mmCIF file of C-alpha atoms and ligand atoms in Angstrom:
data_model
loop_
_atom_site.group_PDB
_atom_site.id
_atom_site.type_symbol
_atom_site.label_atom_id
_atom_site.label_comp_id
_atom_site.label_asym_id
_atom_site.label_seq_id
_atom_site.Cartn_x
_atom_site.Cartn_y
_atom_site.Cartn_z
ATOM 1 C CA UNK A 16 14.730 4.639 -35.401
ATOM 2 C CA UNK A 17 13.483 1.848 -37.592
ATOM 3 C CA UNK A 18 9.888 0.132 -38.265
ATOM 4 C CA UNK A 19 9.014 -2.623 -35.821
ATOM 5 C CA UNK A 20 6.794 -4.957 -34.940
ATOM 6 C CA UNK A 21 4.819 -5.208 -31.429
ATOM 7 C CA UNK A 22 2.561 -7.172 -29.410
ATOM 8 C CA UNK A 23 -0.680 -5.747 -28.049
ATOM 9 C CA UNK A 24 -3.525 -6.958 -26.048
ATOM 10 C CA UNK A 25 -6.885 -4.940 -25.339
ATOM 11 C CA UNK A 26 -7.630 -6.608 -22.241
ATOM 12 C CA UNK A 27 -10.936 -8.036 -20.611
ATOM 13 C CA UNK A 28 -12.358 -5.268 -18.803
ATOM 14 C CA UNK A 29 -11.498 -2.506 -22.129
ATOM 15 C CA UNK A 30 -13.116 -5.429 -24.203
ATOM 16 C CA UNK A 31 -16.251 -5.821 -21.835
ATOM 17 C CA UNK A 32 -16.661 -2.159 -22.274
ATOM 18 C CA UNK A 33 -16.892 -2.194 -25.742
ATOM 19 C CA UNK A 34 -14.069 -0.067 -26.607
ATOM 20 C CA UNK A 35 -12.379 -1.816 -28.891
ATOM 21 C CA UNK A 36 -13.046 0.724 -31.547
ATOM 22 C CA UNK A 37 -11.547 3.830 -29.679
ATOM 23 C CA UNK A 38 -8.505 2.127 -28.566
ATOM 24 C CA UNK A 39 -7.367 0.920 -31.780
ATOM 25 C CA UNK A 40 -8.007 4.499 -32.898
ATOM 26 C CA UNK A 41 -5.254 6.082 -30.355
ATOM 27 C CA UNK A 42 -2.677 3.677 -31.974
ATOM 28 C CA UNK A 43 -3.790 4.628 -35.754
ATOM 29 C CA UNK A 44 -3.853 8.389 -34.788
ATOM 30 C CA UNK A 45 -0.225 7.848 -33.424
ATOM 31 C CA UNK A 46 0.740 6.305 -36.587
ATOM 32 C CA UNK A 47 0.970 2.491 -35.508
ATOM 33 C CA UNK A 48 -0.618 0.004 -38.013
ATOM 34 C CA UNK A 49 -2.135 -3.231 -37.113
ATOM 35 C CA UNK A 50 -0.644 -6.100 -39.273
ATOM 36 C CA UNK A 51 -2.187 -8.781 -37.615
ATOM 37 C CA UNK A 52 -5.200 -9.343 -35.434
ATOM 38 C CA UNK A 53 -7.142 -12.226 -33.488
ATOM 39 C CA UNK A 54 -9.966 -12.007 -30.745
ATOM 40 C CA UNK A 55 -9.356 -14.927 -27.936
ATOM 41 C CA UNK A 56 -10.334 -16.363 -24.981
ATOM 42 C CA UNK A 57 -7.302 -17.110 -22.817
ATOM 43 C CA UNK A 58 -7.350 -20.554 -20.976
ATOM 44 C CA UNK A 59 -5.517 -20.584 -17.602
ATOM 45 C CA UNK A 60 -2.479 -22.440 -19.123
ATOM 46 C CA UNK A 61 -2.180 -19.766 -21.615
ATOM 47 C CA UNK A 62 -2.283 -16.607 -19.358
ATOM 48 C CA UNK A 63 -0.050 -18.566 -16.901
ATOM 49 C CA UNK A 64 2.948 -19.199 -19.739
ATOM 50 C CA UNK A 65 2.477 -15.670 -21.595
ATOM 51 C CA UNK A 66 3.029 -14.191 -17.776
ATOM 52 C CA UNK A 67 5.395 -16.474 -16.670
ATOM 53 C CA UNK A 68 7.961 -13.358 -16.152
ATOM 54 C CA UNK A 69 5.146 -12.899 -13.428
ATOM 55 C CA UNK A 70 4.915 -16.077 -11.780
ATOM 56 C CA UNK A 71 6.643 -14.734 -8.112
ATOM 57 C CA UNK A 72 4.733 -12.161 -8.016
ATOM 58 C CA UNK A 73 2.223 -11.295 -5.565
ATOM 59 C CA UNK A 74 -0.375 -10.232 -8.370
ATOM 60 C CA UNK A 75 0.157 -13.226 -9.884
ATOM 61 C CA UNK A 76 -3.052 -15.326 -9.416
ATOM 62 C CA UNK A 77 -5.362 -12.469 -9.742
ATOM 63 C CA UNK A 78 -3.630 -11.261 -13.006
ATOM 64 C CA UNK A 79 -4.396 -14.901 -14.697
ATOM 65 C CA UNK A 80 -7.788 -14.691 -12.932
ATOM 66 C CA UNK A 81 -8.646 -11.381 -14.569
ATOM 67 C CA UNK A 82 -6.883 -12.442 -18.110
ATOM 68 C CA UNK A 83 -9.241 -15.156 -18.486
ATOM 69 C CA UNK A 84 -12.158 -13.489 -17.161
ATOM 70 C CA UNK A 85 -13.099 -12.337 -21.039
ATOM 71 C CA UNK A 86 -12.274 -12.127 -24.450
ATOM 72 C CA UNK A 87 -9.156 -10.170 -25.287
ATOM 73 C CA UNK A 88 -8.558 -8.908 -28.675
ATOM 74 C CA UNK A 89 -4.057 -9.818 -29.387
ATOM 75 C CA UNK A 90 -2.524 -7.778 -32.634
ATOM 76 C CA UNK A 91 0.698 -7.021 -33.708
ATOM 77 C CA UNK A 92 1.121 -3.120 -34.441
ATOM 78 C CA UNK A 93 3.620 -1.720 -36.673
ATOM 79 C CA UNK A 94 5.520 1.272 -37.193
ATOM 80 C CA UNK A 95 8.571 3.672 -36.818
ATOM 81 C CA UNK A 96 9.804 2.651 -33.082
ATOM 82 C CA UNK A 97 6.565 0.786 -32.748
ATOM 83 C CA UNK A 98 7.622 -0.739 -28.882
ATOM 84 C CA UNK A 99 8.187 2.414 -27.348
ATOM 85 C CA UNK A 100 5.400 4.033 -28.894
ATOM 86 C CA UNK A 101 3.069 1.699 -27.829
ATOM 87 C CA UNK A 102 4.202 1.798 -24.211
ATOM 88 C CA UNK A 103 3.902 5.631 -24.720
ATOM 89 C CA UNK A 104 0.312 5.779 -26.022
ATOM 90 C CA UNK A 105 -0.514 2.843 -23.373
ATOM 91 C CA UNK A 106 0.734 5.283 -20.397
ATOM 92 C CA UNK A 107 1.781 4.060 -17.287
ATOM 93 C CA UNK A 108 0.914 0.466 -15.397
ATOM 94 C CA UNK A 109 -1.037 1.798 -12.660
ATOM 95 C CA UNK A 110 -3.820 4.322 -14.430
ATOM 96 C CA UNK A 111 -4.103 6.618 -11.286
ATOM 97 C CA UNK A 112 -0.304 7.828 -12.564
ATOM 98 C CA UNK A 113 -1.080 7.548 -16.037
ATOM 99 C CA UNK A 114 -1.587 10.842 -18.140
ATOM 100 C CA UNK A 115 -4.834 11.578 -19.640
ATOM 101 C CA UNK A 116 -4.580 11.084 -23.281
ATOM 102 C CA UNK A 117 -2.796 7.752 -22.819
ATOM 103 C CA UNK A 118 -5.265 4.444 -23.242
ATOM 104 C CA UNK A 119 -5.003 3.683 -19.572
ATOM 105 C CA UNK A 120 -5.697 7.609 -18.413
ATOM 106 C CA UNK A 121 -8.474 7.307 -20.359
ATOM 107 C CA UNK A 122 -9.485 3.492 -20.283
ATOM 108 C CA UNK A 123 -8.443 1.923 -17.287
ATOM 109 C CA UNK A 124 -10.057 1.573 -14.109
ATOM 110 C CA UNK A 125 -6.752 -0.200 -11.578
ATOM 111 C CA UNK A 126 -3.711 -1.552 -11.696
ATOM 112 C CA UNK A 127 -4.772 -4.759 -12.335
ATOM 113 C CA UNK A 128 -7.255 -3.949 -14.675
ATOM 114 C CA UNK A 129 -5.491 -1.523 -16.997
ATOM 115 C CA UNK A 130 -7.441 -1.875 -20.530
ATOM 116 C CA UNK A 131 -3.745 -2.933 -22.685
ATOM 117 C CA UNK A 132 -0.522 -4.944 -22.427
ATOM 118 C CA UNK A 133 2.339 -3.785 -24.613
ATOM 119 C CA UNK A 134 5.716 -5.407 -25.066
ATOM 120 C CA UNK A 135 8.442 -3.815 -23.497
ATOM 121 C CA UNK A 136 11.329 -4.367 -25.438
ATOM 122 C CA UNK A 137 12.737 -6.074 -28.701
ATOM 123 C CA UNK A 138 13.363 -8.948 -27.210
ATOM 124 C CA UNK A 139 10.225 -9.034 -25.301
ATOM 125 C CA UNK A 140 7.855 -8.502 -29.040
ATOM 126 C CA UNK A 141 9.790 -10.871 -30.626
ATOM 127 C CA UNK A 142 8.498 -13.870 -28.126
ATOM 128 C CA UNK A 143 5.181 -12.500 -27.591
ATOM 129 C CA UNK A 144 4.202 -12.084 -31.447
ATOM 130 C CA UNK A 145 5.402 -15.485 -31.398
ATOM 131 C CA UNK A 146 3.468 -16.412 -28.629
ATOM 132 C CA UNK A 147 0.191 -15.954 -30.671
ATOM 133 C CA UNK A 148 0.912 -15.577 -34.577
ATOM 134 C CA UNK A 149 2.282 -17.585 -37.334
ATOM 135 C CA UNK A 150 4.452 -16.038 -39.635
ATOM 136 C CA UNK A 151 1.750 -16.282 -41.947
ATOM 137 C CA UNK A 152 -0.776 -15.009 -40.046
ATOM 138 C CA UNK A 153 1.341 -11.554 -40.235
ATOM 139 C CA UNK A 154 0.428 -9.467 -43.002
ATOM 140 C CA UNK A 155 1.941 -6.658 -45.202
ATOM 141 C CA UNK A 156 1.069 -3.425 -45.138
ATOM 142 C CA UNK A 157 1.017 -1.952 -49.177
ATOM 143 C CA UNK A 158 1.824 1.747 -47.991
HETATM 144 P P1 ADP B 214 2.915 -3.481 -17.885
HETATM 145 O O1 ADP B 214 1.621 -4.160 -18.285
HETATM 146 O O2 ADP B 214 2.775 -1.989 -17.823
HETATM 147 O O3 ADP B 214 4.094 -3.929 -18.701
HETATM 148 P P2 ADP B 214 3.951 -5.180 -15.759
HETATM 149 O O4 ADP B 214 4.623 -5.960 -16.836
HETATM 150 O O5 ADP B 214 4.769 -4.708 -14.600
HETATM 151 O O6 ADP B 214 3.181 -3.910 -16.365
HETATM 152 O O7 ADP B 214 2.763 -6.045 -15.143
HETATM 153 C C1 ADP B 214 1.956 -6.863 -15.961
HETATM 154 C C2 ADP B 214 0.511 -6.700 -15.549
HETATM 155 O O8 ADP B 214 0.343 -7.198 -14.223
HETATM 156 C C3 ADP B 214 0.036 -5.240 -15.461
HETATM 157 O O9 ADP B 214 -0.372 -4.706 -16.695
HETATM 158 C C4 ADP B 214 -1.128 -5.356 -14.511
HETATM 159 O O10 ADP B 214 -2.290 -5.877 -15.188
HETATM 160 C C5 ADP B 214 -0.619 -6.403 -13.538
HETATM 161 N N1 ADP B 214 0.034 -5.756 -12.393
HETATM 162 C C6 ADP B 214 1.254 -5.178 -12.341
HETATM 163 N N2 ADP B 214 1.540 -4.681 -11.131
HETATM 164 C C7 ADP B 214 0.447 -4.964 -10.371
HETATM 165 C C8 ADP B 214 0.113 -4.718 -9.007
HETATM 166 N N3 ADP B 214 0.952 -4.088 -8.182
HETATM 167 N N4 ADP B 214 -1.111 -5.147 -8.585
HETATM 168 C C9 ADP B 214 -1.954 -5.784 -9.403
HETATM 169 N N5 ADP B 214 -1.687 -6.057 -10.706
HETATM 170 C C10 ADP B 214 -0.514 -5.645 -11.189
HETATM 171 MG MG1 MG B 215 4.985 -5.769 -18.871
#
């Protein structure tokens, strides 16, 4: 395992619920870090390119509808095997088969509205960090 670097997203509907503050704390308490952080408002052309993967699907409209219903707070976490331990402490896509104790047991209300977005691989964080931060904008952690 090695430290690495990941993209997250607390979505509209976990922002419009105010629970910024006790998501962050599930990735802190898990040992993730954030390194970077900015609170957005997605316009259309934004959620359609970061979703592009998405463009065939069915969900496709609706997910760029809700994306840019609200603010959305982006950060890059950090820590030992930081992708898959996000997508752990996330849980699963749909909520109604995620475990309690994961952000989207707890958080999320559907499918489509499912409080966090997490990349999914190395290749994946690497684009979507990109995506939304500088270099510079990326700090250092001292410890
Ligand atoms: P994840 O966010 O867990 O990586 P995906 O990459 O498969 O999931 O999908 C991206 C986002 O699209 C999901 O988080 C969810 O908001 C939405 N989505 C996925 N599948 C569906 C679906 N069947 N119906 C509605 N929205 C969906
Ligand atoms: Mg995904």
């Amino acid at each position: 395992m090695a430290i690495e670097q990941t993209l997250s997203i607390i979505k509209p509907d976990a922002v419009g619920q105010n629970q910024i503050g006790n998501i962050i704390e599930y990735f802190e308490r898990d040992g993730l870090s954030v390194v970077a952080a900015k609170m957005l408002h997605l316009t259309q052309e934004q959620a359609v390119k970061f979703y592009e993967i998405h463009q065939q699907r069915p969900f496709f409209k609706d997910l760029v509808t809700f994306m840019t219903s609200g603010p959305v707070l982006v950060m890059v976490l950090e820590g030992e095997d930081a992708i898959a331990k996000n997508r752990k402490i996330m849980g699963a896509t749909d909520p109604a088969k995620a475990e309690k104790g994961t952000i989207r047991g707890d958080f999320a209300t559907s499918i489509d509205q499912n409080a966090v977005h997490g990349s999914d691989s190395k290749e994946t964080a690497k684009v979507e960090i990109a995506f939304f931060f500088k270099p510079f904008e990326i700090t250092k952690r001292v410890q």
